[in-house]
Short mmCIF file of C-alpha atoms in Angstrom, two decimals:
data_model
loop_
_atom_site.label_atom_id
_atom_site.label_comp_id
_atom_site.label_asym_id
_atom_site.label_seq_id
_atom_site.Cartn_x
_atom_site.Cartn_y
_atom_site.Cartn_z
CA MET A 1 10.99 -41.81 -11.68
CA GLU A 2 10.21 -38.34 -13.00
CA ARG A 3 6.85 -39.62 -14.26
CA LEU A 4 5.82 -40.60 -10.73
CA PRO A 5 3.47 -38.27 -8.92
CA SER A 6 5.23 -35.68 -6.81
CA TRP A 7 3.87 -37.02 -3.54
CA ILE A 8 5.37 -40.46 -4.26
CA ARG A 9 8.74 -38.89 -5.12
CA GLN A 10 8.67 -36.95 -1.86
CA HIS A 11 7.95 -40.09 0.14
CA LEU A 12 10.74 -42.01 -1.58
CA ALA A 13 13.19 -39.16 -0.87
CA ALA A 14 12.15 -39.20 2.79
CA ILE A 15 12.68 -42.97 2.98
CA ARG A 16 16.16 -42.63 1.45
CA ALA A 17 17.04 -39.87 3.93
CA VAL A 18 15.88 -42.01 6.86
CA ALA A 19 17.90 -44.98 5.59
CA VAL A 20 21.08 -42.94 5.08
CA LEU A 21 20.82 -41.16 8.46
CA THR A 22 20.07 -44.47 10.20
CA VAL A 23 23.24 -46.01 8.80
CA LEU A 24 25.34 -42.91 9.54
CA LEU A 25 24.03 -42.03 13.01
CA GLY A 26 22.71 -45.39 14.17
CA VAL A 27 25.55 -47.66 12.99
CA ILE A 28 28.70 -45.89 11.77
CA TYR A 29 28.83 -43.10 14.36
CA PRO A 30 28.25 -45.38 17.42
CA LEU A 31 30.88 -47.85 16.13
CA VAL A 32 33.43 -45.07 15.60
CA ALA A 33 32.69 -43.46 19.00
CA THR A 34 32.90 -46.83 20.75
CA GLY A 35 36.12 -47.74 18.95
CA VAL A 36 37.80 -44.43 19.86
CA ALA A 37 36.66 -44.74 23.48
CA GLN A 38 37.95 -48.31 23.75
CA ALA A 39 41.24 -47.40 22.14
CA LEU A 40 41.98 -44.19 24.03
CA PHE A 41 39.94 -44.44 27.25
CA ASN A 42 39.46 -48.17 27.75
CA GLY A 43 39.11 -48.10 31.55
CA ARG A 44 36.67 -45.20 31.67
CA ALA A 45 34.66 -46.50 28.72
CA ASN A 46 34.11 -49.77 30.58
CA GLY A 47 32.90 -48.12 33.77
CA SER A 48 36.17 -47.41 35.63
CA ILE A 49 35.98 -50.88 37.19
CA VAL A 50 38.21 -51.48 40.21
CA GLN A 51 39.62 -54.95 40.80
CA LYS A 52 41.03 -56.80 43.79
CA ASP A 53 42.92 -60.07 43.31
CA GLY A 54 41.68 -60.20 39.73
CA LYS A 55 38.01 -59.82 40.67
CA ASP A 56 35.75 -56.83 40.06
CA VAL A 57 34.89 -55.19 43.40
CA GLY A 58 33.21 -51.98 42.23
CA SER A 59 33.60 -48.83 40.21
CA ALA A 60 35.69 -45.78 41.01
CA LEU A 61 32.69 -43.71 39.88
CA ILE A 62 29.97 -45.38 41.97
CA GLY A 63 29.90 -45.42 45.76
CA GLN A 64 28.99 -48.45 47.84
CA ASN A 65 28.23 -49.36 51.43
CA PHE A 66 30.82 -50.99 53.68
CA THR A 67 28.41 -52.69 56.05
CA ASP A 68 27.67 -56.22 57.25
CA LYS A 69 24.57 -58.26 56.41
CA ASP A 70 22.60 -56.44 59.13
CA GLY A 71 23.55 -53.02 57.78
CA ASN A 72 26.04 -52.22 60.55
CA PRO A 73 29.28 -50.43 59.59
CA VAL A 74 32.32 -52.66 59.17
CA THR A 75 34.64 -50.86 61.57
CA THR A 76 37.86 -51.78 59.75
CA TYR A 77 36.76 -49.77 56.71
CA PHE A 78 36.13 -46.11 55.99
CA GLN A 79 32.41 -45.48 55.61
CA SER A 80 30.76 -43.78 52.64
CA ARG A 81 28.29 -40.93 52.92
CA PRO A 82 24.55 -41.70 53.14
CA SER A 83 22.68 -42.57 49.94
CA ALA A 84 19.04 -41.97 49.03
CA ALA A 85 19.25 -44.16 45.91
CA GLY A 86 17.01 -47.14 46.63
CA ASP A 87 18.41 -49.13 49.56
CA GLY A 88 21.69 -47.31 49.06
CA TYR A 89 23.83 -46.75 45.96
CA ASP A 90 21.29 -48.46 43.71
CA MET A 91 22.23 -47.42 40.16
CA GLN A 92 18.69 -48.17 38.95
CA SER A 93 17.20 -45.80 41.53
CA THR A 94 19.67 -42.93 41.43
CA ALA A 95 18.02 -39.92 43.05
CA ALA A 96 18.07 -37.52 45.94
CA SER A 97 15.52 -37.57 48.75
CA ASN A 98 13.91 -34.35 47.42
CA LEU A 99 13.50 -33.19 51.03
CA GLY A 100 14.33 -29.54 51.72
CA PRO A 101 15.53 -27.55 54.76
CA GLU A 102 11.97 -26.81 55.85
CA ASP A 103 11.17 -30.52 56.24
CA VAL A 104 11.46 -30.64 60.05
CA LEU A 105 8.31 -32.42 61.24
CA ASP A 106 8.17 -36.21 61.60
CA VAL A 107 5.07 -38.35 61.18
CA LEU A 108 5.19 -40.55 64.26
CA PRO A 109 4.30 -44.22 63.75
CA VAL A 110 1.08 -45.29 65.44
CA PRO A 111 1.69 -48.32 67.70
CA GLY A 112 -0.27 -51.37 66.62
CA ALA A 113 -1.24 -49.91 63.24
CA GLN A 114 -0.34 -52.14 60.32
CA ASP A 115 1.91 -50.75 57.60
CA ASP A 116 2.38 -47.53 59.56
CA GLU A 117 6.08 -46.89 59.98
CA GLY A 118 5.67 -43.13 60.11
CA ARG A 119 8.04 -40.81 58.26
CA GLN A 120 11.24 -39.16 59.38
CA SER A 121 11.78 -35.57 58.35
CA LEU A 122 15.05 -34.53 56.74
CA LEU A 123 16.02 -32.86 60.02
CA THR A 124 15.52 -36.05 62.01
CA GLN A 125 17.41 -38.08 59.40
CA VAL A 126 20.36 -35.69 59.77
CA CYS A 127 20.15 -35.80 63.58
CA ALA A 128 19.96 -39.62 63.68
CA ARG A 129 22.90 -39.98 61.29
CA SER A 130 24.98 -37.49 63.26
CA LYS A 131 24.28 -39.32 66.52
CA ALA A 132 25.22 -42.69 64.94
CA VAL A 133 28.44 -41.33 63.40
CA GLY A 134 29.38 -39.68 66.70
CA GLU A 135 28.95 -42.98 68.56
CA LEU A 136 30.94 -44.89 65.93
CA GLU A 137 33.83 -42.43 65.88
CA GLY A 138 33.87 -41.59 69.61
CA VAL A 139 33.03 -37.90 69.19
CA SER A 140 30.03 -35.73 69.92
CA GLY A 141 27.22 -36.22 67.44
CA ALA A 142 25.44 -33.08 68.64
CA ARG A 143 24.44 -30.45 66.11
CA PRO A 144 22.06 -27.47 65.98
CA TYR A 145 18.32 -28.23 66.07
CA CYS A 146 18.88 -31.84 67.19
CA THR A 147 17.86 -33.49 70.45
CA GLY A 148 20.17 -35.71 72.46
CA ASP A 149 18.28 -38.80 71.34
CA GLY A 150 18.81 -38.02 67.66
CA VAL A 151 15.61 -36.41 66.36
CA GLY A 152 14.74 -32.91 65.25
CA ALA A 153 14.40 -30.45 68.14
CA VAL A 154 11.11 -28.93 67.02
CA LEU A 155 8.16 -27.68 69.04
CA LYS A 156 4.56 -27.09 68.11
CA VAL A 157 3.47 -24.21 70.31
CA PHE A 158 -0.14 -23.60 71.36
CA SER A 159 -1.63 -21.03 73.70
CA ASP A 160 -1.58 -23.39 76.68
CA ARG A 161 1.17 -25.91 75.91
CA ALA A 162 4.10 -26.86 73.72
CA VAL A 163 4.75 -30.25 72.17
CA SER A 164 8.07 -31.81 71.16
CA VAL A 165 6.44 -33.32 68.09
CA ASN A 166 9.36 -35.49 66.97
CA GLN A 167 9.74 -37.23 70.34
CA ALA A 168 7.07 -39.90 70.65
CA CYS A 169 5.60 -40.56 74.09
CA PRO A 170 6.69 -41.76 76.58
CA ALA A 171 9.96 -40.01 75.68
CA THR A 172 11.11 -37.17 77.93
CA PRO A 173 11.04 -33.88 75.98
CA PHE A 174 14.44 -32.34 75.33
CA ILE A 175 13.36 -29.21 77.23
CA ALA A 176 10.88 -29.03 80.11
CA GLU A 177 9.46 -25.55 79.40
CA TYR A 178 9.23 -23.06 76.57
CA LYS A 179 8.35 -19.45 77.43
CA GLY A 180 6.49 -20.57 80.52
CA LEU A 181 4.64 -23.39 78.76
CA LYS A 182 5.13 -27.00 79.78
CA VAL A 183 6.58 -29.12 76.97
CA GLU A 184 4.90 -32.46 76.29
CA CYS A 185 6.05 -35.45 74.25
CA GLY A 186 4.40 -36.11 70.90
CA LYS A 187 1.39 -38.42 70.71
CA PRO A 188 1.28 -40.56 67.55
CA GLY A 189 -1.79 -39.92 65.44
CA GLU A 190 -2.59 -36.53 67.01
CA ASP A 191 -2.97 -33.53 64.72
CA TYR A 192 -0.64 -30.68 65.68
CA ALA A 193 -1.08 -28.67 62.48
CA ALA A 194 -2.69 -25.73 64.29
CA GLY A 195 0.38 -25.10 66.43
CA LYS A 196 3.23 -22.75 65.59
CA THR A 197 6.35 -24.60 64.42
CA VAL A 198 9.41 -23.57 66.45
CA PRO A 199 12.81 -25.24 65.82
CA ILE A 200 15.12 -24.97 68.84
CA HIS A 201 18.81 -24.30 68.17
CA GLY A 202 20.12 -25.91 71.33
CA GLY A 203 23.30 -23.88 71.66
CA VAL A 204 25.63 -26.11 69.58
CA THR A 205 27.91 -23.71 67.74
CA LYS A 206 29.83 -26.19 65.57
CA ALA A 207 29.12 -29.84 64.82
CA GLU A 208 32.05 -32.28 65.02
CA VAL A 209 30.46 -34.57 62.44
CA PRO A 210 30.92 -33.12 58.90
CA ALA A 211 27.92 -32.31 56.72
CA ASP A 212 28.65 -35.00 54.11
CA ALA A 213 28.49 -37.67 56.83
CA VAL A 214 24.83 -36.88 57.47
CA THR A 215 23.50 -35.82 54.06
CA ALA A 216 23.10 -37.79 50.83
CA SER A 217 24.42 -36.58 47.48
CA ALA A 218 22.09 -35.44 44.71
CA SER A 219 22.70 -38.63 42.74
CA GLY A 220 22.89 -41.01 45.68
CA LEU A 221 25.94 -42.56 43.98
CA ASP A 222 28.79 -40.27 45.06
CA PRO A 223 31.93 -42.41 45.63
CA HIS A 224 33.75 -39.67 47.56
CA ILE A 225 33.73 -38.24 51.06
CA SER A 226 35.27 -35.02 52.30
CA VAL A 227 38.79 -34.93 53.70
CA ALA A 228 37.27 -33.86 57.03
CA TYR A 229 35.07 -36.97 57.18
CA ALA A 230 38.01 -39.20 56.26
CA ASP A 231 40.14 -37.59 58.98
CA LEU A 232 37.35 -38.15 61.50
CA GLN A 233 37.30 -41.88 60.69
CA ALA A 234 41.07 -42.34 60.60
CA PRO A 235 41.62 -43.01 64.35
CA ARG A 236 38.91 -45.68 64.42
CA VAL A 237 40.22 -47.45 61.29
CA ALA A 238 43.82 -47.34 62.59
CA LYS A 239 42.74 -48.77 65.94
CA GLU A 240 40.63 -51.55 64.41
CA ARG A 241 43.42 -52.53 62.01
CA ARG A 242 46.17 -52.06 64.61
CA THR A 243 47.89 -49.79 62.15
CA ASP A 244 49.88 -46.63 62.72
CA LEU A 245 47.56 -43.61 62.51
CA ALA A 246 50.17 -41.63 60.58
CA ARG A 247 50.18 -44.31 57.88
CA VAL A 248 46.39 -44.22 57.61
CA ARG A 249 46.47 -40.43 57.25
CA ALA A 250 49.15 -40.77 54.58
CA LEU A 251 46.89 -43.13 52.60
CA ILE A 252 44.08 -40.57 52.87
CA GLN A 253 46.35 -37.96 51.30
CA GLU A 254 47.39 -40.37 48.55
CA HIS A 255 43.74 -40.97 47.59
CA THR A 256 42.59 -37.37 47.82
CA THR A 257 41.71 -35.68 44.54
CA GLY A 258 42.00 -31.91 44.21
CA ARG A 259 39.46 -29.39 43.01
CA ALA A 260 38.22 -29.85 39.45
CA LEU A 261 40.22 -27.58 37.12
CA GLY A 262 41.97 -26.31 40.23
CA PHE A 263 39.10 -24.18 41.52
CA MET A 264 35.76 -26.06 41.31
CA GLY A 265 34.42 -27.98 44.30
CA GLU A 266 36.44 -29.27 47.23
CA PRO A 267 39.14 -31.94 47.61
CA ALA A 268 37.58 -35.38 48.09
CA VAL A 269 38.59 -38.94 49.02
CA ASN A 270 37.52 -42.01 47.00
CA VAL A 271 36.31 -44.43 49.67
CA LEU A 272 36.61 -47.67 47.67
CA GLU A 273 40.14 -46.96 46.51
CA LEU A 274 41.18 -45.94 50.03
CA ASN A 275 39.77 -49.11 51.57
CA LEU A 276 41.49 -51.27 48.95
CA ALA A 277 44.78 -49.51 49.71
CA LEU A 278 44.27 -50.34 53.38
CA ASP A 279 43.72 -53.99 52.54
CA LYS A 280 46.99 -54.04 50.59
CA GLU A 281 48.80 -52.77 53.70
#
């Protein structure tokens, strides 16, 4: 071996190092880590799977929708927060919407145009969700910068007129005048870029629908909702199940987790586990 040229010896040493590290890090280490995880944390290592009547129904770590085949909420269950992951809680498309607070202008769909569904701004998505949750829970879905019909209350202001750009004609604008200018409905396909963007607060001081009921999580997979959102849904679930409201609220408390390490984040309710507890009742 010593008589071999130095460059050959160096290559052989490199090959031996690759082989040894492959065995150590690619075989032995994964087997040891997997064995320890299975022995000490079996449930978590296998995805924290939740079962009902011996069948897998989901994971305690991944949210899911509680809707019917048409996408309507099943009223006997607590509803999860919105999800921007694919069609909702798609683990292969985990992501946020990447829309920020300045995304307030819709692209209105042009009637008759093929493959033109327009685009809802983040503001309109929040307004529409708040309106829907309010109707489902029997409370006001009103919130700042939202119109009564569930779109963003935003004007494009010109020297001679103002346009409620998120309300497609023939809708009636949410306000008739703005600083002496008549407010018009938005015309699909028209360019309003030259106008000044003016969001209108609307006078709502506090929304009854919690923020997590109208916004998606960063991952799109969050299995939890806030205690406030769970409390909002409790009367509806109790009524639909003909169950005592106090018992439903007690189940919410039983499935509420505290702040991480006692100080990080906020208390939250695991929706799947709560709904399964309701079914057991």
